[in-house]
CSV table of C-alpha atoms in Angstrom, one decimal:
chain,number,residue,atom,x,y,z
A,1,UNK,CA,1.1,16.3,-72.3
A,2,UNK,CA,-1.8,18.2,-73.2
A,3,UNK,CA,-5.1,17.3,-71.4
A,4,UNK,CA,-8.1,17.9,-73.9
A,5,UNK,CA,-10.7,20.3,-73.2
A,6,UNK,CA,-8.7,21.7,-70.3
A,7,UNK,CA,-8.2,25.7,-70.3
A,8,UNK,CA,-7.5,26.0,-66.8
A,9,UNK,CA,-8.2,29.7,-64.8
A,10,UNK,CA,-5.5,32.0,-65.3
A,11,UNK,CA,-4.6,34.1,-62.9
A,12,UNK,CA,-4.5,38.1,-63.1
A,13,UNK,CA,-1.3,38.9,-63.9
A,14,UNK,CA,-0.5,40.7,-60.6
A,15,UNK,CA,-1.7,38.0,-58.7
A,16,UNK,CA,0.2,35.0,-61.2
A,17,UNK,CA,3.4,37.0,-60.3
A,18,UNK,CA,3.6,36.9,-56.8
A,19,UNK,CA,2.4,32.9,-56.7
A,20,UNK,CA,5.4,30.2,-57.3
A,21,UNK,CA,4.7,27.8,-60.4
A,22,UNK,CA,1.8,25.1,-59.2
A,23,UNK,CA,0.6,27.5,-56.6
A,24,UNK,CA,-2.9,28.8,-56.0
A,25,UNK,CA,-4.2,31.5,-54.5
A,26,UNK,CA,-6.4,30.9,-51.2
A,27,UNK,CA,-7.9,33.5,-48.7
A,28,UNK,CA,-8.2,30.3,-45.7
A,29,UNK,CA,-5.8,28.8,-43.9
A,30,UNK,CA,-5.7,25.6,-44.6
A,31,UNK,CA,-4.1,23.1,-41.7
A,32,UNK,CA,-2.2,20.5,-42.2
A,33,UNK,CA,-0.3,17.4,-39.9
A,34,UNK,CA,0.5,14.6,-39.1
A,35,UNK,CA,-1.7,13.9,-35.7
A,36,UNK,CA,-3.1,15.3,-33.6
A,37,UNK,CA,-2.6,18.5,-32.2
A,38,UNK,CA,0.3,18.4,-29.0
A,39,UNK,CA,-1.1,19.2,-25.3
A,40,UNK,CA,1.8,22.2,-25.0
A,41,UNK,CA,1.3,24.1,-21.8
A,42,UNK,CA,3.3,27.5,-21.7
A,43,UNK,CA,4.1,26.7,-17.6
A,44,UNK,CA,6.4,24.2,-19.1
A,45,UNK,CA,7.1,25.2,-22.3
A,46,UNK,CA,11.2,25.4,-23.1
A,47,UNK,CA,12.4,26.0,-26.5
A,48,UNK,CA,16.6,24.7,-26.8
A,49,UNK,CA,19.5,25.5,-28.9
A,50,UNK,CA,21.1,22.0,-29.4
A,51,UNK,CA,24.5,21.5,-31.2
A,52,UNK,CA,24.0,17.4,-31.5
A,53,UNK,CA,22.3,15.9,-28.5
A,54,UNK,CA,24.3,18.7,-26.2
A,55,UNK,CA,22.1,22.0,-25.1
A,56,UNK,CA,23.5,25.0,-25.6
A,57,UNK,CA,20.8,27.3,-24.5
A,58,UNK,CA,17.4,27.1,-23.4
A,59,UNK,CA,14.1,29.5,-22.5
A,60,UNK,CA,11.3,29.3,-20.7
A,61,UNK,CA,8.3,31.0,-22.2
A,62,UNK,CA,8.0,34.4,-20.2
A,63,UNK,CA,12.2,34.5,-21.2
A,64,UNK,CA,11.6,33.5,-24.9
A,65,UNK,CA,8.5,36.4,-24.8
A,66,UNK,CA,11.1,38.9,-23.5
A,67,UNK,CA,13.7,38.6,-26.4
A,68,UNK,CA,13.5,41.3,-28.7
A,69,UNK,CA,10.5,40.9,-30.8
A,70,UNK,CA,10.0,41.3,-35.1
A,71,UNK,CA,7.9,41.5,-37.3
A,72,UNK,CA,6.9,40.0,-41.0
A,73,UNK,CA,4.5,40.9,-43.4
A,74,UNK,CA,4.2,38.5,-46.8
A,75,UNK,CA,3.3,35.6,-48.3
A,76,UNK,CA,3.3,32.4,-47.4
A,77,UNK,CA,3.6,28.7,-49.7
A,78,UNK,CA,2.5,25.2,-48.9
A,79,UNK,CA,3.9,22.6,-50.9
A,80,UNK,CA,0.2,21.4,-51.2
A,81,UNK,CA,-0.1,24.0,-53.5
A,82,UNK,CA,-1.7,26.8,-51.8
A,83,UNK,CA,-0.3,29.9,-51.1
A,84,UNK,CA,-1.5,33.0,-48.8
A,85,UNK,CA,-0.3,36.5,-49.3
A,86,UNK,CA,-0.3,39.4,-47.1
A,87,UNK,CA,0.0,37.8,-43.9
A,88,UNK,CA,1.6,39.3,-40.7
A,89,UNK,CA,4.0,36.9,-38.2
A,90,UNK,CA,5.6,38.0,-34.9
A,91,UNK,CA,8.6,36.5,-33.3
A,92,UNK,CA,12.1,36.1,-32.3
A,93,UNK,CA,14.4,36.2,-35.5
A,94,UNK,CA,17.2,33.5,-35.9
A,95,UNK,CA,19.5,35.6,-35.2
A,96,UNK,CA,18.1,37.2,-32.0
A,97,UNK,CA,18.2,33.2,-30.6
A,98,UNK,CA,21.6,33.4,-31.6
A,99,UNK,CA,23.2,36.4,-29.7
A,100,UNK,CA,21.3,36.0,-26.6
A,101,UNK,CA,22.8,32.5,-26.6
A,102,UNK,CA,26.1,34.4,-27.0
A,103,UNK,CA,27.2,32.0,-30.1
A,104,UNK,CA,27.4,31.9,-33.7
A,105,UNK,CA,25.9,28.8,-35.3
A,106,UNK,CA,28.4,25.8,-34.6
A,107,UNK,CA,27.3,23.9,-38.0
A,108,UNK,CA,25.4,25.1,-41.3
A,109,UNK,CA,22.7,22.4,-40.8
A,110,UNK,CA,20.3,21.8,-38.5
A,111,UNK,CA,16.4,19.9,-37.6
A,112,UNK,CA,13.7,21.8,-35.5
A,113,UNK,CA,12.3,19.5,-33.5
A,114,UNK,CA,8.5,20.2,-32.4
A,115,UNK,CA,6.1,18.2,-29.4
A,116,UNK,CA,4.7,16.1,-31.6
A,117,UNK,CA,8.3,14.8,-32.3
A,118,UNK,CA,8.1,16.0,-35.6
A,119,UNK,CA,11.2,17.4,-37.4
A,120,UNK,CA,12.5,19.1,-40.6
A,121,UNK,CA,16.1,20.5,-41.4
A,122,UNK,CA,16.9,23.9,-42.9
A,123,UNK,CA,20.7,25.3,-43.3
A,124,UNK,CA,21.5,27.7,-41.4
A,125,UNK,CA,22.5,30.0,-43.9
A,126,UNK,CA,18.3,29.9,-44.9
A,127,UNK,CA,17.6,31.3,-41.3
A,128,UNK,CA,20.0,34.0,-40.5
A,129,UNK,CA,20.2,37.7,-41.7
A,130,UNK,CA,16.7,38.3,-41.0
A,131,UNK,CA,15.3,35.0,-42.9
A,132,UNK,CA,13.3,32.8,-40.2
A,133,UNK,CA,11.9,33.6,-36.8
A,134,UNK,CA,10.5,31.4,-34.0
A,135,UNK,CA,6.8,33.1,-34.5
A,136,UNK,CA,4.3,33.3,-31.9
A,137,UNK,CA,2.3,35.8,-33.2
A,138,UNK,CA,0.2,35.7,-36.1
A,139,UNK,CA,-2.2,38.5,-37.2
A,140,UNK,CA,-1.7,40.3,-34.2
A,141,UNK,CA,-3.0,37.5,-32.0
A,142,UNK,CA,-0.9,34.5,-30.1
A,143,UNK,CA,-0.8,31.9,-32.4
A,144,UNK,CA,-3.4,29.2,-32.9
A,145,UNK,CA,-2.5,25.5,-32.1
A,146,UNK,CA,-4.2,24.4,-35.2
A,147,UNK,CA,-1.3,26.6,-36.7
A,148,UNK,CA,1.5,25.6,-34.3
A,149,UNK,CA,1.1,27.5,-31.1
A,150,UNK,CA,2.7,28.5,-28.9
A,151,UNK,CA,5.5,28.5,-31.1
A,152,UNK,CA,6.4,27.4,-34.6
A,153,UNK,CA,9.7,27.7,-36.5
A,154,UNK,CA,8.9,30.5,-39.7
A,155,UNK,CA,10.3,30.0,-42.5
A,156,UNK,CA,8.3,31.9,-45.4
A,157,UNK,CA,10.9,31.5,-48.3
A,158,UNK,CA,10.5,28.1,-48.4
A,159,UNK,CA,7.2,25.4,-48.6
A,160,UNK,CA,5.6,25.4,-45.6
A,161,UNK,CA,6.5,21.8,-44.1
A,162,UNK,CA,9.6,23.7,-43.2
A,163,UNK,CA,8.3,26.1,-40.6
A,164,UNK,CA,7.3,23.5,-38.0
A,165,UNK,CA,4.3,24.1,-36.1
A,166,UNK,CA,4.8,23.5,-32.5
A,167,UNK,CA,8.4,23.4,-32.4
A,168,UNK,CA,10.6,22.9,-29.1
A,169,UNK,CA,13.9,23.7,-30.3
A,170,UNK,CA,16.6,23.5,-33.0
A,171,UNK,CA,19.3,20.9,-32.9
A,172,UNK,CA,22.3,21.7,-35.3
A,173,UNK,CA,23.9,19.0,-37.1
A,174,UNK,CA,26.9,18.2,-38.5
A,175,UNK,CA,25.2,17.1,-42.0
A,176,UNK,CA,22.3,18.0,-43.7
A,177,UNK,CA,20.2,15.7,-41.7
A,178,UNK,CA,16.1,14.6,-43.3
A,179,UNK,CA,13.3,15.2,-41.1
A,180,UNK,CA,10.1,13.7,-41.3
A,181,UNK,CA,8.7,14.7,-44.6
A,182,UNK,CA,12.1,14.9,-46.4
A,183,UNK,CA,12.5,10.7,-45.4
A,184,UNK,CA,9.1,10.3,-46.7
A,185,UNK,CA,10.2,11.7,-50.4
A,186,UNK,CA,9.9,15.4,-49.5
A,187,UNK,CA,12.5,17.7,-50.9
A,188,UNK,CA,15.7,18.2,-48.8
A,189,UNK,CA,15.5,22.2,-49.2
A,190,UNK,CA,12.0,23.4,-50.7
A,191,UNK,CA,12.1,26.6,-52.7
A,192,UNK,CA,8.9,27.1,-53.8
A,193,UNK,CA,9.8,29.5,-56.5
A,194,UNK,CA,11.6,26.5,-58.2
A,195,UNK,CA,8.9,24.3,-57.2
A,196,UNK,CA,11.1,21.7,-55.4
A,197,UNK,CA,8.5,19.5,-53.7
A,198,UNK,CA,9.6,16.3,-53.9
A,199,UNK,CA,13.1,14.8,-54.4
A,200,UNK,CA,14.5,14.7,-57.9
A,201,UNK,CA,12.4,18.3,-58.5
B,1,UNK,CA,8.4,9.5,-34.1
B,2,UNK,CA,6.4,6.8,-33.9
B,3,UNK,CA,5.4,6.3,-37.6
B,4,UNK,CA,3.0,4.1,-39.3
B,5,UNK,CA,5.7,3.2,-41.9
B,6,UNK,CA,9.2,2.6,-41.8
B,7,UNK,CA,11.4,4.4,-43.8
B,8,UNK,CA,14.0,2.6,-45.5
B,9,UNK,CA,15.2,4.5,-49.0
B,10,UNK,CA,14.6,8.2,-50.4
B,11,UNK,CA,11.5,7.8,-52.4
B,12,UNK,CA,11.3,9.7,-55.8
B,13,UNK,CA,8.2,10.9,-57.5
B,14,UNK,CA,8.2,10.9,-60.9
B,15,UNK,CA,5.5,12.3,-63.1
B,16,UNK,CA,3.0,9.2,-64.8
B,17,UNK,CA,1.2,8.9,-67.5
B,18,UNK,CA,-2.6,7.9,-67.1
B,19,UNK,CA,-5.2,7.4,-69.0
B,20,UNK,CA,-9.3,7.0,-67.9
B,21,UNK,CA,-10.8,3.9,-68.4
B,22,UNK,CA,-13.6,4.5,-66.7
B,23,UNK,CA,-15.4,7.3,-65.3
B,24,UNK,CA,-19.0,6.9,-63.1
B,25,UNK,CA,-20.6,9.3,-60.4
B,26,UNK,CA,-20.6,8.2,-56.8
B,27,UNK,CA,-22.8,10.8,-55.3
B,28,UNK,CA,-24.6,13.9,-56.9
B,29,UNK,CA,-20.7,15.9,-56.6
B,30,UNK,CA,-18.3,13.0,-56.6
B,31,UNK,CA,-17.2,10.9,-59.5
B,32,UNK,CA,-14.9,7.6,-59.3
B,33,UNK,CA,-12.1,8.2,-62.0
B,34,UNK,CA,-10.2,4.4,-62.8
B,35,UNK,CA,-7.0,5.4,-64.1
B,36,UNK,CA,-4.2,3.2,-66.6
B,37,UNK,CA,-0.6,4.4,-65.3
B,38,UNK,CA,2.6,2.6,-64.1
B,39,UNK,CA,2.1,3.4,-60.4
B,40,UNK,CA,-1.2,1.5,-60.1
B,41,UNK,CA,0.4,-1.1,-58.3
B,42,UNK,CA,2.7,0.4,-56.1
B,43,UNK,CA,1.0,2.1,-53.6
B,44,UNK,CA,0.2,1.4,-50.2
B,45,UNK,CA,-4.0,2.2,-49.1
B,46,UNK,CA,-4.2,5.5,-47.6
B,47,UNK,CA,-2.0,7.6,-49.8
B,48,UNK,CA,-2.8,10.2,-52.4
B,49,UNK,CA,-1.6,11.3,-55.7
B,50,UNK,CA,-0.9,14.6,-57.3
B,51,UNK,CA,-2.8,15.1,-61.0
B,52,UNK,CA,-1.7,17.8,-63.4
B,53,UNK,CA,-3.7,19.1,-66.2
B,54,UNK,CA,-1.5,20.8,-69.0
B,55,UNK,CA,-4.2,23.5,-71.3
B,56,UNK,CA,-2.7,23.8,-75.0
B,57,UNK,CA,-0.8,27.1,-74.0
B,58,UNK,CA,1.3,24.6,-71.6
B,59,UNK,CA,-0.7,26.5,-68.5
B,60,UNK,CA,-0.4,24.0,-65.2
B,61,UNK,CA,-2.7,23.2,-63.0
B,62,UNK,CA,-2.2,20.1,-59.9
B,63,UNK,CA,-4.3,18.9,-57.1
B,64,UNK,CA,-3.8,16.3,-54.9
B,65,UNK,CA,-6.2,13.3,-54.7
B,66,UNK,CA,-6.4,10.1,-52.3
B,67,UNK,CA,-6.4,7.1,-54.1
B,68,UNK,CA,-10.0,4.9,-53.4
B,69,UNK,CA,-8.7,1.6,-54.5
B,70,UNK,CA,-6.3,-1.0,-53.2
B,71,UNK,CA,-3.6,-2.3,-55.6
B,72,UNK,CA,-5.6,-5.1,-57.0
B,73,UNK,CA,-3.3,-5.8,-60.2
B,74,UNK,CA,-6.1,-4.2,-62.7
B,75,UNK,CA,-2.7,-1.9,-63.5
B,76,UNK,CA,-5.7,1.1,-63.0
B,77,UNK,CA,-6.4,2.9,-60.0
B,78,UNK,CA,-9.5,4.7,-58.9
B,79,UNK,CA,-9.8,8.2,-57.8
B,80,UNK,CA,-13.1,9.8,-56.3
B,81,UNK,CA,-13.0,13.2,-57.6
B,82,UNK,CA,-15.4,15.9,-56.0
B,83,UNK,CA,-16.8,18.9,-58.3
B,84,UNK,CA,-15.9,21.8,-55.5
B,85,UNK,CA,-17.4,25.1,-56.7
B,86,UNK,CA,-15.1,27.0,-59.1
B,87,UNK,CA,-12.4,24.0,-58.8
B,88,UNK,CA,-10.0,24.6,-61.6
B,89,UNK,CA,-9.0,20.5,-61.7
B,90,UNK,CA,-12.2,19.4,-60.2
B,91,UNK,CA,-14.2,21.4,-62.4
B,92,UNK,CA,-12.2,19.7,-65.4
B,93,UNK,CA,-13.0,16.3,-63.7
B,94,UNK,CA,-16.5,16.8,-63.3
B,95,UNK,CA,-17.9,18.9,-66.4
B,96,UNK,CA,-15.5,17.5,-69.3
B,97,UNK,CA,-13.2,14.2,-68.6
B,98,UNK,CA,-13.9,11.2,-70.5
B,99,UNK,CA,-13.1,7.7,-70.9
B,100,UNK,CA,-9.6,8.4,-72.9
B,101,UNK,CA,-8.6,11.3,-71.7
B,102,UNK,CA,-4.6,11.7,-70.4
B,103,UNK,CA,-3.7,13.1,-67.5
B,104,UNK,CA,-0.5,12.8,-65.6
B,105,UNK,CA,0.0,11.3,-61.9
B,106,UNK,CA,2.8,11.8,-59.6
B,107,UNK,CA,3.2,9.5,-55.7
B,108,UNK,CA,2.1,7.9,-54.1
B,109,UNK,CA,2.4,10.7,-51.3
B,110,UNK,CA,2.0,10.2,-47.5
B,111,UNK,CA,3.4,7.1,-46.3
B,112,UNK,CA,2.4,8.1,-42.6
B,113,UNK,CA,-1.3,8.2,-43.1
B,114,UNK,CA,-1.3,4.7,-45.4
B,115,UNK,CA,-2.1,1.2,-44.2
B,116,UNK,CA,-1.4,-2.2,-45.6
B,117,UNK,CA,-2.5,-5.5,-43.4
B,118,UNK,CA,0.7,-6.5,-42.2
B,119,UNK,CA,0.8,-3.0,-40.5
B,120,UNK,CA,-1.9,-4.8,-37.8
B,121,UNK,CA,-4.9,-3.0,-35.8
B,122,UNK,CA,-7.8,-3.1,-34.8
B,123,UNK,CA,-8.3,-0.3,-37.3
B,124,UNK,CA,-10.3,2.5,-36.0
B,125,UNK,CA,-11.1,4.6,-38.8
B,126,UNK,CA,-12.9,8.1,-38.9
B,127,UNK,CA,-13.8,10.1,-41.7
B,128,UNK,CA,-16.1,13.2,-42.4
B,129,UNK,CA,-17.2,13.7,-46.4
B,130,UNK,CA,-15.0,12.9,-49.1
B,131,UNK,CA,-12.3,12.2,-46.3
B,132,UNK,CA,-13.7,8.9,-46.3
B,133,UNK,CA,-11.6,8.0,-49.9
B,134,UNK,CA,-8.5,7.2,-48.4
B,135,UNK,CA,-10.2,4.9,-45.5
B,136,UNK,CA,-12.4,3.1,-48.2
B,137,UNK,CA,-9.1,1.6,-49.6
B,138,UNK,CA,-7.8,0.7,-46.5
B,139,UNK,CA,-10.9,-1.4,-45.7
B,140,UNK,CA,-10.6,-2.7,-49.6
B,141,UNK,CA,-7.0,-3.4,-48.8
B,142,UNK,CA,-8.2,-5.4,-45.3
B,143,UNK,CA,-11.1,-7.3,-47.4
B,144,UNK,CA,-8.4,-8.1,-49.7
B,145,UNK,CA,-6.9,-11.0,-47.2
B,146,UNK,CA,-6.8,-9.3,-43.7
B,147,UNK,CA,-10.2,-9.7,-42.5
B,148,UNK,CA,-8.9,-11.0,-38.8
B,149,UNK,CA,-7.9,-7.6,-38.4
B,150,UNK,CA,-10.9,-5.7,-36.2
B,151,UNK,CA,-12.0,-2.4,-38.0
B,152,UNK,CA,-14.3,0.2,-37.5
B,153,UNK,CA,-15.8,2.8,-39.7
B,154,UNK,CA,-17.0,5.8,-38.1
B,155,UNK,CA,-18.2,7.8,-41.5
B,156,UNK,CA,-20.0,11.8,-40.4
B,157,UNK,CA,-21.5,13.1,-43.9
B,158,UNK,CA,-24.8,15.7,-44.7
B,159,UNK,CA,-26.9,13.5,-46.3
B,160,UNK,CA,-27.0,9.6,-47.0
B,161,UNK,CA,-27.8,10.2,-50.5
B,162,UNK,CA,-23.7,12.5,-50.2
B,163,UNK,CA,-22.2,9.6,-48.1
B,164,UNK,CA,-19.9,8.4,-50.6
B,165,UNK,CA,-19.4,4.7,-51.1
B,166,UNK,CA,-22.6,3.6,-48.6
B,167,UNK,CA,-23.4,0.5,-50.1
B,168,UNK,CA,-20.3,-0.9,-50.3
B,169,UNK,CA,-19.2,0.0,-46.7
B,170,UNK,CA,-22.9,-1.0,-45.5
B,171,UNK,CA,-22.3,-4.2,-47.6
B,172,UNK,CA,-18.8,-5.0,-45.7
B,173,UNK,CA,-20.2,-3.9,-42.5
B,174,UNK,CA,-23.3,-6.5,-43.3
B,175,UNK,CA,-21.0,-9.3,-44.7
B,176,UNK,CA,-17.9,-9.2,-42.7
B,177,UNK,CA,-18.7,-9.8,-38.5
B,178,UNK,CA,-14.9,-7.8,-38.6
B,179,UNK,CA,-16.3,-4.4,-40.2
B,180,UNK,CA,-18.5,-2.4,-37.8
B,181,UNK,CA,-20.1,0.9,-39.8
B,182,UNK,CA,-20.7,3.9,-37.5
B,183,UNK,CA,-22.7,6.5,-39.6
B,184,UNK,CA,-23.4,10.0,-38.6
B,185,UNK,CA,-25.6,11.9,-40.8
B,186,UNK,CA,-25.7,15.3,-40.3
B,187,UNK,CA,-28.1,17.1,-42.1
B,188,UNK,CA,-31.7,15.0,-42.3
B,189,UNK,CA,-34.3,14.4,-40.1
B,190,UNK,CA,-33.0,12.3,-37.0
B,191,UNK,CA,-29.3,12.8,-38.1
B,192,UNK,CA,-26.6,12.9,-35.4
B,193,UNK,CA,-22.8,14.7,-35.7
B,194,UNK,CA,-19.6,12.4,-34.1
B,195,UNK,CA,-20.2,12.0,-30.2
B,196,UNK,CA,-18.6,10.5,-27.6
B,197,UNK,CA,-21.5,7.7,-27.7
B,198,UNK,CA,-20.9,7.1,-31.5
B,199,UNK,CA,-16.9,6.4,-30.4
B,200,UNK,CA,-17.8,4.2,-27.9
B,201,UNK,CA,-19.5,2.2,-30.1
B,202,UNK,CA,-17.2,2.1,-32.7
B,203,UNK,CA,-14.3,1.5,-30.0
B,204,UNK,CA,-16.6,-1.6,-28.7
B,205,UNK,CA,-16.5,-2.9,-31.7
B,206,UNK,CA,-13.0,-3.2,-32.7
B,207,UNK,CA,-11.1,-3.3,-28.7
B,208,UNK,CA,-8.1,-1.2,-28.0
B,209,UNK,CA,-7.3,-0.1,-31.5
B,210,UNK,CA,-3.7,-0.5,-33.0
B,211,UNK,CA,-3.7,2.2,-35.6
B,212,UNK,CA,-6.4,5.1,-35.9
B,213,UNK,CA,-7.0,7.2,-39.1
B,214,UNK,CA,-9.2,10.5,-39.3
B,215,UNK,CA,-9.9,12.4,-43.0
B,216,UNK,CA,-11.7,15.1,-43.6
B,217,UNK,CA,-12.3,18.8,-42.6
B,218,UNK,CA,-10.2,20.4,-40.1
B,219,UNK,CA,-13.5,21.2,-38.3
B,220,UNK,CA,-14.1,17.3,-37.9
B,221,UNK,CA,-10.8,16.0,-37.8
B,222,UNK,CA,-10.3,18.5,-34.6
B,223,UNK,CA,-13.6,17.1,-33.4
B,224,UNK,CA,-12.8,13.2,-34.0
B,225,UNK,CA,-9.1,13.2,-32.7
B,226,UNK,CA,-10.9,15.0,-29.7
B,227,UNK,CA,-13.4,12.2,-29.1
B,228,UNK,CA,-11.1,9.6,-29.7
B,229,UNK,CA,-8.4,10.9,-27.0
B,230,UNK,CA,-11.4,11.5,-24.5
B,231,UNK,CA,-12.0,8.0,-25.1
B,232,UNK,CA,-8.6,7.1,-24.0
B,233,UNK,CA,-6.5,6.3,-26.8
B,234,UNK,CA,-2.7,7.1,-26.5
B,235,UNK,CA,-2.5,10.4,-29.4
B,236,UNK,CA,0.4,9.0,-31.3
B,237,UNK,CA,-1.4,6.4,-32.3
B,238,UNK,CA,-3.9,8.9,-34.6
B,239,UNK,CA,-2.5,9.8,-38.3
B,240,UNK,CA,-4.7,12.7,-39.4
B,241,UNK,CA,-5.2,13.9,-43.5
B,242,UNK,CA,-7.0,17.3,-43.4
B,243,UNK,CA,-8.3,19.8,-46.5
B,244,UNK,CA,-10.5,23.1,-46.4
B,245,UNK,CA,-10.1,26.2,-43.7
């Protein structure tokens, strides 16, 4: 439906092909949550593997800071329409969680869980190979609590909701199990480039 | 998660047709847009909507807006748009829309920062600029028929003259021994920013409150939910909506 008198701004065409449809370009860092931000202290800060309710390992923060460390440089897409590029994330990939836990994943699905009892589910499959760390670095510097420090799940091939600021663990499930945004009419999976925001898209 | 709504089926949002019946400026940057579409009377106060603008070419553009007015069976709903330098939709909104004009809508979206009167309080609200839209409906929702319900406006903008909305909130404030309006303007001679004194007064207005809502910058949303905790209310009570760096 064509709005009259509305030409829009187009973006350059190097810029247009690097943001997903409905995405704009923006040089802040816009925040975005539910509450408040959590009181997280790092004296007692644990981050758990769950399968179900059952732990199957668990860190404290100077053993999470000594698993091997990497590294991602990109851009990054909120399903409030911004998007970043060029930012730089530090962390422990998916898959580093993994083998010092000594397992493979027990399910395809599962929720991070953050302390501020906030949660959102990912499959598995989205997080290994590379895909997703648990960042606590972001532009060199420990991460922000405005943007989820100590530690938030990162996730930067799909809308932002999905890489849960503050998170305290990951809890595979048996299903493909909504968090707190996908209850709320939030797409189950979230791929930006085929601008699945809500359910139905 | 202690949520301020209960979730009970998947919700789909589907894109709406809208048409402006009426278009009027608020403040010297904001405009109220009433709307015609199909989702006019199905949202809850609080919650905001997604516009898109579609150029000849079939070029896209969407930005999210809180809705300002409580479903008051009109079948319109009232948006209060501000013109933000170089904004692609507000620009639109503020330079060429016109009574007649289609756009389309898509929600409502955010069921956790919404409020209807059933949902209880004392309401202690907070908002800093044009974070106040979403809390303005809330209190229209409350005048609609849940005035026993203690509220309190704390309301942080630059000038009086951008404090969107002041006559009606000073008019509930002055009309309704329920509605207690805590202004903090920032930018004129004798102005004041959010202090712990400013919550107090608010919280002595409305008791121990039973749901607390803060809009507006990050800057003052930080500051608010700050204040408010020092004052000693339990942080999963606070629902927070937040734009700009």
């Amino acid at each position: 439906m064509v709005t009259r008198g509305f030409v829009g701004r187009r973006q350059p065409p190097e810029t247009g092909a690097r943001l997903p449809p409905g995405q704009y370009l923006t040089d802040d860092f816009p925040i975005l949550q539910i509450g408040p931000n959590p009181v997280v202290d790092l004296a007692t800060w644990r981050f758990t593997l769950r399968e179900g309710s059952r732990p199957i390992k668990s860190w404290s923060w100077d053993e999470f800071e000594a698993l091997p460390r990497t590294t991602w440089h990109g851009d990054i897409h909120c399903v409030t329409k911004w998007s970043k590029f060029d930012t730089d994330w530090e962390g422990v990939s998916f898959d580093d969680l993994l083998a010092d836990a000594g397992v493979a994943a027990p399910t395809g699905f599962l929720l991070a869980e953050s302390y501020d009892d906030y949660t959102t589910n990912v499959p598995v499959a989205d997080l290994v190979g590379g895909r997703a760390l648990v960042a606590t670095r972001y532009a060199g510097e420990p991460i922000h609590p405005d943007h989820g420090g100590p530690a938030r799940l990162f996730v930067p091939h799909l809308y932002f909701w999905k890489s849960a600021k503050w998170v305290r663990g990951l809890r595979f499930t048996n299903i493909d199990t909504a968090g707190f945004w996908e209850l709320r009419g939030y797409h189950m999976y979230g791929d930006p480039w085929r601008e699945q925001r809500y359910i139905g898209d | 998660m202690s949520s301020a709504t209960s979730v009970t089926e998947p919700v789909v949002f589907r894109w709406h047709q809208a048409e402006i019946t009426a278009i009027a400026p608020v403040t010297p940057h904001v405009k109220s847009v009433r709307l015609r579409c199909g989702l006019a009377e199905q949202y809850r106060a609080g919650q905001h909507v997604d516009v898109r603008l579609t150029a000849e070419d079939g070029y896209q553009a969407q930005r999210s807006y809180s809705i300002a007015s409580a479903p008051d069976g009109s079948g319109t709903l009232e948006l209060m748009i501000e013109g933000l330098p170089d904004g692609e939709v507000s620009g639109w909104f503020s330079d060429c829309a016109d009574v007649g004009d289609r756009v389309e809508l898509r929600g409502p979206i955010g069921g956790s920062f919404s409020w209807d009167g059933p949902d209880g309080g004392p309401l202690l609200l907070a908002a800093g600029g044009s974070g106040v839209v979403p809390l303005l409906a809330m209190l229209r929702r409350r005048a609609q028929g849940w005035r026993a319900i203690p509220a309190a406006l704390i309301y942080s903008a630059r000038t009086r003259a951008e404090a969107i909305a002041v006559a009606e909130l000073e008019r509930f404030a002055a009309t309704d021994p329920g509605v207690s309006l805590h202004l903090a303007i920032t930018r004129e001679p004798g102005g004041r920013r959010i202090d712990a004194a400013l919550v107090a007064d608010a919280l002595a207005r409305t008791g121990p409150p039973g749901k607390v809502f803060l809009c507006g910058s990050n800057r003052f949303v930080a500051a608010a939910s700050a204040l408010i905790v020092a004052a000693g209310v339990a942080p999963g009570l606070i629902r927070t909506e937040r734009f700009g760096a």
